[in-house]
């Protein structure tokens, strides 16, 4: 089992920055990919960014150049640095961990609200 705990959400003005953290515990050696997804009211959950154990990353087009995902394997933690935030970035952000056997775990979510 893997448990994920997110932190770092909050309210910020447009143009500001936030940093999300997600700490994994449990059988963390089984985790391959970690990522961040978000879900805005009335919309489907969507990928924001993901990073493999070796450090390969990919991003949603809407956040490229503004968000940076990073990972500390020693601390079993993934981060999402969000810069130049826009009102359309407002959503609940969920941490995701995918094991090598493709089993997926989710965090409880953290609210990010960007005011205009």
mmCIF file of C-alpha atoms in Angstrom:
data_model
loop_
_atom_site.group_PDB
_atom_site.id
_atom_site.type_symbol
_atom_site.label_atom_id
_atom_site.label_comp_id
_atom_site.label_asym_id
_atom_site.label_seq_id
_atom_site.Cartn_x
_atom_site.Cartn_y
_atom_site.Cartn_z
ATOM 1 C CA UNK A 1 0.000 0.000 0.000
ATOM 2 C CA UNK A 2 1.017 3.577 -0.673
ATOM 3 C CA UNK A 3 -0.296 6.627 1.143
ATOM 4 C CA UNK A 4 -0.025 10.128 -0.307
ATOM 5 C CA UNK A 5 -0.356 13.375 1.626
ATOM 6 C CA UNK A 6 -0.456 16.684 -0.209
ATOM 7 C CA UNK A 7 0.275 20.130 1.171
ATOM 8 C CA UNK A 8 0.869 23.651 -0.067
ATOM 9 C CA UNK A 9 -2.407 24.682 -1.619
ATOM 10 C CA UNK A 10 -4.073 27.979 -0.904
ATOM 11 C CA UNK A 11 -5.302 31.301 -2.252
ATOM 12 C CA UNK A 12 -3.042 33.429 -4.424
ATOM 13 C CA UNK A 13 -3.466 36.364 -6.757
ATOM 14 C CA UNK A 14 -3.003 35.979 -10.488
ATOM 15 C CA UNK A 15 0.663 36.121 -11.382
ATOM 16 C CA UNK A 16 1.698 34.659 -8.058
ATOM 17 C CA UNK A 17 3.328 31.376 -7.149
ATOM 18 C CA UNK A 18 2.613 28.326 -5.037
ATOM 19 C CA UNK A 19 4.527 25.157 -4.326
ATOM 20 C CA UNK A 20 2.721 21.885 -3.757
ATOM 21 C CA UNK A 21 4.305 18.931 -2.002
ATOM 22 C CA UNK A 22 3.237 15.314 -1.865
ATOM 23 C CA UNK A 23 4.847 12.897 0.552
ATOM 24 C CA UNK A 24 4.494 9.187 -0.081
ATOM 25 C CA UNK A 25 4.687 6.510 2.594
ATOM 26 C CA UNK A 26 4.257 2.775 2.702
ATOM 27 C CA UNK A 27 5.756 0.578 -0.001
ATOM 28 C CA UNK A 28 7.372 3.511 -1.776
ATOM 29 C CA UNK A 29 10.003 1.359 -3.470
ATOM 30 C CA UNK A 30 7.210 0.105 -5.727
ATOM 31 C CA UNK A 31 6.446 3.572 -7.104
ATOM 32 C CA UNK A 32 7.515 4.320 -10.656
ATOM 33 C CA UNK A 33 5.700 7.464 -11.735
ATOM 34 C CA UNK A 34 4.437 10.312 -9.586
ATOM 35 C CA UNK A 35 2.338 13.141 -10.841
ATOM 36 C CA UNK A 36 -0.140 15.902 -10.285
ATOM 37 C CA UNK A 37 -3.641 16.061 -11.648
ATOM 38 C CA UNK A 38 -6.291 18.717 -11.157
ATOM 39 C CA UNK A 39 -10.038 18.944 -11.296
ATOM 40 C CA UNK A 40 -11.945 22.186 -11.626
ATOM 41 C CA UNK A 41 -15.664 22.408 -10.808
ATOM 42 C CA UNK A 42 -17.740 20.815 -13.539
ATOM 43 C CA UNK A 43 -14.703 19.503 -15.374
ATOM 44 C CA UNK A 44 -12.934 16.187 -15.662
ATOM 45 C CA UNK A 45 -9.729 15.474 -13.810
ATOM 46 C CA UNK A 46 -6.758 16.246 -16.024
ATOM 47 C CA UNK A 47 -3.042 15.605 -15.979
ATOM 48 C CA UNK A 48 -0.902 18.565 -14.973
ATOM 49 C CA UNK A 49 2.567 17.006 -14.853
ATOM 50 C CA UNK A 50 4.224 13.695 -14.177
ATOM 51 C CA UNK A 51 7.729 12.490 -13.450
ATOM 52 C CA UNK A 52 9.274 9.041 -13.572
ATOM 53 C CA UNK A 53 11.657 7.614 -11.011
ATOM 54 C CA UNK A 54 14.529 8.387 -13.375
ATOM 55 C CA UNK A 55 13.419 12.001 -13.736
ATOM 56 C CA UNK A 56 11.693 12.092 -17.104
ATOM 57 C CA UNK A 57 8.871 14.604 -17.131
ATOM 58 C CA UNK A 58 5.907 15.627 -19.176
ATOM 59 C CA UNK A 59 3.467 18.490 -18.795
ATOM 60 C CA UNK A 60 0.064 19.581 -19.953
ATOM 61 C CA UNK A 61 0.377 22.210 -22.666
ATOM 62 C CA UNK A 62 -1.518 24.693 -20.515
ATOM 63 C CA UNK A 63 1.189 24.716 -17.832
ATOM 64 C CA UNK A 64 4.384 24.364 -19.868
ATOM 65 C CA UNK A 65 6.835 27.112 -19.032
ATOM 66 C CA UNK A 66 4.987 28.015 -15.825
ATOM 67 C CA UNK A 67 4.958 24.828 -13.722
ATOM 68 C CA UNK A 68 7.873 22.603 -12.778
ATOM 69 C CA UNK A 69 7.594 19.127 -11.327
ATOM 70 C CA UNK A 70 10.452 17.642 -9.337
ATOM 71 C CA UNK A 71 11.021 14.632 -7.188
ATOM 72 C CA UNK A 72 13.208 13.665 -4.255
ATOM 73 C CA UNK A 73 13.389 9.880 -4.264
ATOM 74 C CA UNK A 74 15.251 9.822 -0.949
ATOM 75 C CA UNK A 75 12.361 11.666 0.713
ATOM 76 C CA UNK A 76 9.662 9.962 -1.366
ATOM 77 C CA UNK A 77 8.298 13.382 -2.166
ATOM 78 C CA UNK A 78 7.163 15.056 -5.364
ATOM 79 C CA UNK A 79 6.824 18.806 -5.769
ATOM 80 C CA UNK A 80 4.971 21.083 -8.134
ATOM 81 C CA UNK A 81 6.296 24.618 -8.401
ATOM 82 C CA UNK A 82 3.585 26.763 -9.934
ATOM 83 C CA UNK A 83 4.518 30.204 -11.228
ATOM 84 C CA UNK A 84 2.600 32.884 -13.112
ATOM 85 C CA UNK A 85 -0.651 31.414 -11.846
ATOM 86 C CA UNK A 86 -3.835 32.198 -13.713
ATOM 87 C CA UNK A 87 -7.467 32.090 -12.580
ATOM 88 C CA UNK A 88 -7.971 29.099 -14.862
ATOM 89 C CA UNK A 89 -5.467 27.170 -12.737
ATOM 90 C CA UNK A 90 -8.042 27.156 -9.934
ATOM 91 C CA UNK A 91 -8.826 23.549 -9.072
ATOM 92 C CA UNK A 92 -8.346 20.783 -6.575
ATOM 93 C CA UNK A 93 -4.900 19.350 -7.186
ATOM 94 C CA UNK A 94 -4.369 15.645 -6.605
ATOM 95 C CA UNK A 95 -1.123 13.793 -6.160
ATOM 96 C CA UNK A 96 -0.860 10.505 -8.000
ATOM 97 C CA UNK A 97 1.515 7.581 -7.682
ATOM 98 C CA UNK A 98 1.722 4.714 -10.123
ATOM 99 C CA UNK A 99 3.430 1.511 -9.118
ATOM 100 C CA UNK A 100 5.539 -0.584 -11.472
ATOM 101 C CA UNK A 101 2.594 -2.987 -11.734
ATOM 102 C CA UNK A 102 0.389 -0.047 -12.863
ATOM 103 C CA UNK A 103 -1.611 0.103 -9.652
ATOM 104 C CA UNK A 104 -2.502 3.749 -8.979
ATOM 105 C CA UNK A 105 -2.915 5.662 -5.728
ATOM 106 C CA UNK A 106 -4.354 9.112 -5.117
ATOM 107 C CA UNK A 107 -3.948 11.733 -2.449
ATOM 108 C CA UNK A 108 -6.868 13.502 -0.827
ATOM 109 C CA UNK A 109 -6.417 16.666 -2.868
ATOM 110 C CA UNK A 110 -5.471 20.236 -2.048
ATOM 111 C CA UNK A 111 -7.358 23.329 -3.172
ATOM 112 C CA UNK A 112 -5.610 25.960 -5.265
ATOM 113 C CA UNK A 113 -7.530 29.165 -5.856
ATOM 114 C CA UNK A 114 -6.189 31.945 -8.063
ATOM 115 C CA UNK A 115 -7.979 35.264 -7.837
ATOM 116 C CA UNK A 116 -8.039 37.721 -10.719
#
